[in-house]
Amino acid sequence: MNPFIDTITSQDPHKRNMPFHALCRGLSADQINVYLTELEEFRKETDNLYEKVRASIFLYAGYRFFLLDPRTIRLTGKIPMEGYKNLLERNYERALSLFHESMDLQTNENLISCLAETYHQNTFQLLADQVRKSVRSSSGNQWMFRVGHPDEHPLKIHPELLKRSGSTYLYPLLCEKTPVRMDLTHSCWSDIFFLGMDYPEGARVINVSVDLGIFGQDQDVKPPIESYLRIIDEPVIRITSLDLKDSKDVSSLSDLFNFGNDYLSLLKAAIISSGLIPPSFEGTKFTVKEILDKTIAPGLGIELVTKVNGIP
């Protein structure tokens, strides 16, 4: 029996909770390679999300930490450009297929590193896909995945945010302050609900929402997370994180949906999950300006600024 698959599918808590490095103890690189090949077939065939995610993590760990042995693996070698391109474009299943085909021809450390990174990224893609599936299943969110044209966008900016006061050129500022979640205990993220569906006994978490202050210095505790929103005279989405000291103007949908090209991915995700730029527009020919023209007014955009205070 493949020890990796046996561990993932076991109903015995002692066996199921066995760490990967303990499973590999005493195994040769050739044995691990055979077991990983079988595990890849299991990963593609199982319909259980927990099993799929853990298999992907095992595969990442196996290739990353146990097969990169210079005594048995060639140090350098070619990698397929098409596979690397698919990795960068987040087409992980296709990238894995191409890398494995190349491994059949010549095994080298470059290919093994590519496989490890692809499995690592694919793990989080599995979780992201399940989030999207769960969000889409809620009737109140389904419109965000059905809007096909800016003219169909049901959201409009509140009229009060478009009213300038007096002689100022600035639009009103909307401010939201919120506490932060603090985990008192959590099961290494296994409390995430879509993993809990397949592994409910692992979904154990205790957390609280708290305001923060420095003991002996601050008279009042305050919400540590601040967000500011206003309309601007440019048809772009301007996002700024004061604590990260990073800012950019987003003028294309490809940039907005790219969460890996800057440090502002959470702000981008907020823009998308709020419905201002619905997920249905990803990969379409429309521009950010066309959508903002319909949700705000022609020639206008929005600026979102976040600030995190005093979180250790």
Short mmCIF file of C-alpha atoms in Angstrom, two decimals:
data_model
loop_
_atom_site.label_atom_id
_atom_site.label_comp_id
_atom_site.label_asym_id
_atom_site.label_seq_id
_atom_site.Cartn_x
_atom_site.Cartn_y
_atom_site.Cartn_z
CA MET A 1 0.00 0.00 0.00
CA ASN A 2 1.28 3.47 -0.88
CA PRO A 3 2.05 5.08 2.53
CA PHE A 4 1.19 8.57 1.28
CA ILE A 5 -2.25 7.57 0.01
CA ASP A 6 -2.84 5.34 3.03
CA THR A 7 -2.13 8.27 5.37
CA ILE A 8 -4.46 10.63 3.53
CA THR A 9 -7.39 8.20 3.39
CA SER A 10 -6.95 6.54 6.79
CA GLN A 11 -9.71 6.83 9.39
CA ASP A 12 -7.18 6.23 12.18
CA PRO A 13 -6.27 9.67 13.64
CA HIS A 14 -2.78 8.51 14.61
CA LYS A 15 -2.02 7.45 11.05
CA ARG A 16 -3.90 10.31 9.41
CA ASN A 17 -1.95 12.92 11.38
CA MET A 18 1.45 11.44 10.53
CA PRO A 19 3.82 14.18 9.26
CA PHE A 20 5.18 13.78 5.75
CA HIS A 21 8.83 13.68 6.77
CA ALA A 22 8.07 10.73 9.08
CA LEU A 23 6.49 8.87 6.15
CA CYS A 24 9.63 9.39 4.08
CA ARG A 25 12.04 8.23 6.78
CA GLY A 26 13.89 5.16 5.58
CA LEU A 27 12.65 5.40 1.99
CA SER A 28 15.05 5.70 -0.93
CA ALA A 29 14.68 8.42 -3.55
CA ASP A 30 13.52 5.79 -6.06
CA GLN A 31 10.82 4.54 -3.69
CA ILE A 32 9.61 8.08 -2.98
CA ASN A 33 9.49 8.80 -6.70
CA VAL A 34 7.31 5.73 -7.34
CA TYR A 35 4.98 6.64 -4.49
CA LEU A 36 4.71 10.25 -5.73
CA THR A 37 3.80 9.03 -9.22
CA GLU A 38 0.99 6.92 -7.72
CA LEU A 39 -0.06 9.83 -5.52
CA GLU A 40 -0.39 12.05 -8.59
CA GLU A 41 -2.83 9.57 -10.14
CA PHE A 42 -4.77 9.48 -6.85
CA ARG A 43 -4.87 13.30 -6.75
CA LYS A 44 -6.40 13.49 -10.22
CA GLU A 45 -8.97 10.75 -9.56
CA THR A 46 -10.31 11.61 -6.08
CA ASP A 47 -13.40 13.82 -5.73
CA ASN A 48 -12.74 14.57 -2.05
CA LEU A 49 -11.41 18.11 -1.59
CA TYR A 50 -9.48 17.29 1.59
CA GLU A 51 -7.75 14.37 -0.13
CA LYS A 52 -7.01 16.45 -3.23
CA VAL A 53 -5.51 19.33 -1.22
CA ARG A 54 -3.41 17.14 1.04
CA ALA A 55 -2.18 15.05 -1.89
CA SER A 56 -1.06 18.24 -3.62
CA ILE A 57 0.80 19.37 -0.48
CA PHE A 58 2.45 15.95 -0.15
CA LEU A 59 3.56 16.12 -3.78
CA TYR A 60 5.01 19.59 -3.23
CA ALA A 61 6.93 18.44 -0.15
CA GLY A 62 8.14 15.27 -1.82
CA TYR A 63 9.57 16.98 -4.88
CA ARG A 64 10.85 20.01 -2.97
CA PHE A 65 12.51 18.40 0.03
CA PHE A 66 13.14 14.72 -0.70
CA LEU A 67 13.93 14.28 -4.39
CA LEU A 68 16.41 17.13 -4.85
CA ASP A 69 19.37 14.90 -4.09
CA PRO A 70 22.50 15.86 -6.07
CA ARG A 71 23.86 12.33 -5.66
CA THR A 72 21.08 10.84 -7.77
CA ILE A 73 19.58 13.74 -9.75
CA ARG A 74 21.21 15.68 -12.55
CA LEU A 75 21.88 19.25 -11.39
CA THR A 76 20.95 21.08 -14.58
CA GLY A 77 18.76 20.44 -17.56
CA LYS A 78 16.09 21.86 -19.82
CA ILE A 79 12.55 22.71 -18.77
CA PRO A 80 9.69 23.04 -21.30
CA MET A 81 9.00 26.70 -22.02
CA GLU A 82 5.31 25.95 -22.56
CA GLY A 83 5.11 24.39 -19.10
CA TYR A 84 6.77 27.39 -17.47
CA LYS A 85 4.45 29.73 -19.37
CA ASN A 86 1.41 27.82 -18.12
CA LEU A 87 2.79 27.99 -14.57
CA LEU A 88 3.05 31.79 -14.78
CA GLU A 89 -0.47 31.98 -16.23
CA ARG A 90 -1.86 29.81 -13.39
CA ASN A 91 -2.80 26.95 -15.72
CA TYR A 92 -1.42 24.53 -13.17
CA GLU A 93 -2.90 21.26 -14.42
CA ARG A 94 -1.51 21.84 -17.91
CA ALA A 95 1.87 22.85 -16.45
CA LEU A 96 2.00 19.67 -14.38
CA SER A 97 1.23 17.55 -17.41
CA LEU A 98 4.04 19.16 -19.43
CA PHE A 99 6.58 18.92 -16.61
CA HIS A 100 5.79 15.24 -16.03
CA GLU A 101 6.16 14.51 -19.74
CA SER A 102 9.61 16.09 -19.64
CA MET A 103 10.50 14.11 -16.50
CA ASP A 104 9.87 10.90 -18.45
CA LEU A 105 12.57 11.98 -20.90
CA GLN A 106 15.16 13.43 -18.52
CA THR A 107 15.02 14.03 -14.78
CA ASN A 108 16.91 17.05 -13.47
CA GLU A 109 16.75 19.46 -10.55
CA ASN A 110 15.24 22.24 -12.66
CA LEU A 111 12.25 20.09 -13.57
CA ILE A 112 11.80 18.87 -10.00
CA SER A 113 11.82 22.48 -8.75
CA CYS A 114 9.20 23.39 -11.35
CA LEU A 115 7.00 20.49 -10.26
CA ALA A 116 7.33 21.43 -6.60
CA GLU A 117 6.38 25.06 -7.24
CA THR A 118 3.45 24.09 -9.44
CA TYR A 119 2.03 21.71 -6.82
CA HIS A 120 2.50 24.40 -4.17
CA GLN A 121 0.59 26.98 -6.21
CA ASN A 122 -2.01 24.43 -7.30
CA THR A 123 -2.86 23.70 -3.67
CA PHE A 124 -3.99 27.27 -3.11
CA GLN A 125 -5.74 27.33 -6.46
CA LEU A 126 -7.84 24.35 -5.35
CA LEU A 127 -8.90 26.31 -2.28
CA ALA A 128 -9.56 29.45 -4.31
CA ASP A 129 -11.73 27.49 -6.76
CA GLN A 130 -13.76 26.11 -3.86
CA VAL A 131 -14.22 29.62 -2.45
CA ARG A 132 -15.54 30.75 -5.81
CA LYS A 133 -17.85 27.74 -6.01
CA SER A 134 -19.17 28.42 -2.50
CA VAL A 135 -19.67 32.12 -3.20
CA ARG A 136 -21.48 31.38 -6.46
CA SER A 137 -23.84 28.96 -4.72
CA SER A 138 -25.26 31.81 -2.60
CA SER A 139 -28.26 33.35 -4.36
CA GLY A 140 -27.27 36.84 -3.23
CA ASN A 141 -23.92 36.58 -4.98
CA GLN A 142 -24.88 34.88 -8.23
CA TRP A 143 -25.37 38.13 -10.13
CA MET A 144 -21.62 38.86 -9.84
CA PHE A 145 -20.88 35.82 -12.01
CA ARG A 146 -23.61 36.52 -14.56
CA VAL A 147 -23.03 40.16 -15.50
CA GLY A 148 -21.72 40.06 -19.05
CA HIS A 149 -21.58 43.73 -20.04
CA PRO A 150 -20.99 47.06 -18.23
CA ASP A 151 -24.50 48.15 -19.21
CA GLU A 152 -25.88 45.24 -17.12
CA HIS A 153 -23.98 46.23 -13.96
CA PRO A 154 -26.59 46.70 -11.19
CA LEU A 155 -24.39 48.66 -8.75
CA LYS A 156 -24.10 52.44 -8.68
CA ILE A 157 -21.98 54.66 -6.46
CA HIS A 158 -23.97 56.47 -3.76
CA PRO A 159 -24.98 59.97 -4.96
CA GLU A 160 -23.64 61.56 -1.75
CA LEU A 161 -20.11 60.56 -2.72
CA LEU A 162 -20.43 62.62 -5.92
CA LYS A 163 -21.35 65.88 -4.18
CA ARG A 164 -18.49 68.32 -3.73
CA SER A 165 -18.93 70.79 -0.89
CA GLY A 166 -18.11 74.50 -1.22
CA SER A 167 -15.16 75.38 -3.41
CA THR A 168 -13.18 72.19 -2.83
CA TYR A 169 -12.16 70.04 -5.76
CA LEU A 170 -12.19 66.91 -3.63
CA TYR A 171 -15.11 64.54 -3.34
CA PRO A 172 -16.39 63.40 0.09
CA LEU A 173 -14.33 60.80 1.95
CA LEU A 174 -15.97 57.61 3.18
CA CYS A 175 -14.17 56.09 6.18
CA GLU A 176 -14.65 52.61 7.66
CA LYS A 177 -12.86 51.40 10.81
CA THR A 178 -13.01 47.81 11.96
CA PRO A 179 -11.52 45.51 14.63
CA VAL A 180 -9.13 42.72 13.74
CA ARG A 181 -9.65 38.97 14.12
CA MET A 182 -7.32 37.32 16.61
CA ASP A 183 -7.09 33.53 16.68
CA LEU A 184 -6.86 32.11 20.18
CA THR A 185 -6.62 28.61 18.73
CA HIS A 186 -6.89 27.29 15.21
CA SER A 187 -6.20 23.98 13.55
CA CYS A 188 -3.57 25.14 11.06
CA TRP A 189 -6.27 26.66 8.82
CA SER A 190 -8.30 23.47 8.80
CA ASP A 191 -11.14 25.58 10.22
CA ILE A 192 -11.68 26.84 6.66
CA PHE A 193 -15.24 25.79 5.99
CA PHE A 194 -14.71 24.07 2.67
CA LEU A 195 -12.05 21.81 4.17
CA GLY A 196 -14.32 21.28 7.16
CA MET A 197 -16.96 19.81 4.86
CA ASP A 198 -14.68 16.88 4.07
CA TYR A 199 -12.80 16.87 7.40
CA PRO A 200 -15.24 18.31 9.99
CA GLU A 201 -13.31 17.03 13.01
CA GLY A 202 -10.45 19.33 12.00
CA ALA A 203 -12.59 22.47 11.93
CA ARG A 204 -11.82 23.69 15.43
CA VAL A 205 -11.17 27.37 16.00
CA ILE A 206 -11.67 30.02 18.68
CA ASN A 207 -11.26 33.65 17.66
CA VAL A 208 -12.32 37.11 18.76
CA SER A 209 -12.59 40.51 17.10
CA VAL A 210 -10.61 43.11 19.01
CA ASP A 211 -9.70 46.77 19.07
CA LEU A 212 -6.10 47.55 19.98
CA GLY A 213 -4.11 50.02 22.04
CA ILE A 214 -0.64 50.18 23.56
CA PHE A 215 -0.77 49.50 27.30
CA GLY A 216 0.27 52.54 29.31
CA GLN A 217 0.30 54.81 26.27
CA ASP A 218 -3.11 54.86 24.58
CA GLN A 219 -6.02 56.09 26.68
CA ASP A 220 -8.56 54.47 24.38
CA VAL A 221 -8.38 51.33 22.32
CA LYS A 222 -9.24 51.82 18.64
CA PRO A 223 -10.12 49.70 15.64
CA PRO A 224 -6.75 48.90 14.05
CA ILE A 225 -7.95 48.61 10.45
CA GLU A 226 -8.95 51.76 8.56
CA SER A 227 -10.26 52.00 5.00
CA TYR A 228 -10.93 55.18 3.04
CA LEU A 229 -12.84 55.54 -0.23
CA ARG A 230 -13.47 58.55 -2.45
CA ILE A 231 -14.20 59.45 -6.06
CA ILE A 232 -11.35 60.87 -8.16
CA ASP A 233 -11.23 62.73 -11.48
CA GLU A 234 -9.44 59.92 -13.32
CA PRO A 235 -11.05 56.78 -14.77
CA VAL A 236 -8.81 54.40 -12.82
CA ILE A 237 -8.91 52.38 -9.60
CA ARG A 238 -6.23 53.86 -7.34
CA ILE A 239 -5.29 51.52 -4.48
CA THR A 240 -2.92 52.42 -1.67
CA SER A 241 -1.70 50.61 1.43
CA LEU A 242 -0.15 53.08 3.87
CA ASP A 243 1.34 50.39 6.11
CA LEU A 244 2.88 48.56 3.14
CA LYS A 245 3.97 51.87 1.58
CA ASP A 246 2.71 50.80 -1.82
CA SER A 247 0.32 52.39 -4.31
CA LYS A 248 -0.70 51.95 -7.93
CA ASP A 249 -3.30 52.96 -10.49
CA VAL A 250 -5.16 50.00 -11.97
CA SER A 251 -6.45 50.73 -15.46
CA SER A 252 -6.77 47.22 -16.93
CA LEU A 253 -8.75 44.17 -15.87
CA SER A 254 -5.73 41.93 -16.40
CA ASP A 255 -3.84 43.93 -13.76
CA LEU A 256 -6.78 43.90 -11.35
CA PHE A 257 -7.15 40.11 -11.56
CA ASN A 258 -3.40 39.52 -11.27
CA PHE A 259 -2.77 38.94 -7.57
CA GLY A 260 0.91 38.20 -7.91
CA ASN A 261 2.42 41.27 -9.57
CA ASP A 262 2.42 43.57 -6.53
CA TYR A 263 1.81 43.68 -2.77
CA LEU A 264 -1.76 44.98 -3.06
CA SER A 265 -3.57 41.68 -3.74
CA LEU A 266 -5.93 42.04 -0.76
CA LEU A 267 -7.09 45.44 -1.98
CA LYS A 268 -7.64 44.03 -5.46
CA ALA A 269 -9.61 41.14 -3.97
CA ALA A 270 -11.76 43.62 -2.04
CA ILE A 271 -12.61 45.50 -5.24
CA ILE A 272 -13.65 42.24 -6.90
CA SER A 273 -15.49 40.61 -4.01
CA SER A 274 -17.46 43.81 -3.34
CA GLY A 275 -18.91 43.53 -6.83
CA LEU A 276 -17.56 46.86 -8.03
CA ILE A 277 -15.66 44.89 -10.69
CA PRO A 278 -17.50 41.53 -10.68
CA PRO A 279 -15.56 38.27 -11.20
CA SER A 280 -17.49 37.70 -14.43
CA PHE A 281 -15.40 40.39 -16.13
CA GLU A 282 -12.13 38.47 -15.73
CA GLY A 283 -10.66 37.71 -19.15
CA THR A 284 -13.16 39.87 -21.07
CA LYS A 285 -12.36 42.61 -23.59
CA PHE A 286 -13.86 45.38 -21.46
CA THR A 287 -11.78 48.08 -19.77
CA VAL A 288 -11.83 49.37 -16.22
CA LYS A 289 -12.91 52.76 -17.60
CA GLU A 290 -15.99 51.30 -19.32
CA ILE A 291 -17.15 49.71 -16.06
CA LEU A 292 -16.43 52.80 -13.95
CA ASP A 293 -18.31 54.98 -16.45
CA LYS A 294 -21.44 52.94 -15.71
CA THR A 295 -21.06 52.49 -11.94
CA ILE A 296 -19.86 56.04 -11.14
CA ALA A 297 -19.94 58.56 -14.01
CA PRO A 298 -18.01 59.08 -17.26
CA GLY A 299 -14.38 60.06 -16.66
CA LEU A 300 -14.39 59.34 -12.91
CA GLY A 301 -12.70 56.64 -10.84
CA ILE A 302 -12.25 55.57 -7.25
CA GLU A 303 -9.42 55.68 -4.72
CA LEU A 304 -9.18 53.06 -1.98
CA VAL A 305 -6.68 53.60 0.85
CA THR A 306 -6.09 51.17 3.72
CA LYS A 307 -4.12 51.60 6.92
CA VAL A 308 -3.33 49.03 9.59
CA ASN A 309 -2.35 50.44 12.97
CA GLY A 310 -0.33 48.72 15.66
CA ILE A 311 -0.91 45.06 14.81
CA PRO A 312 2.22 43.17 15.91
#
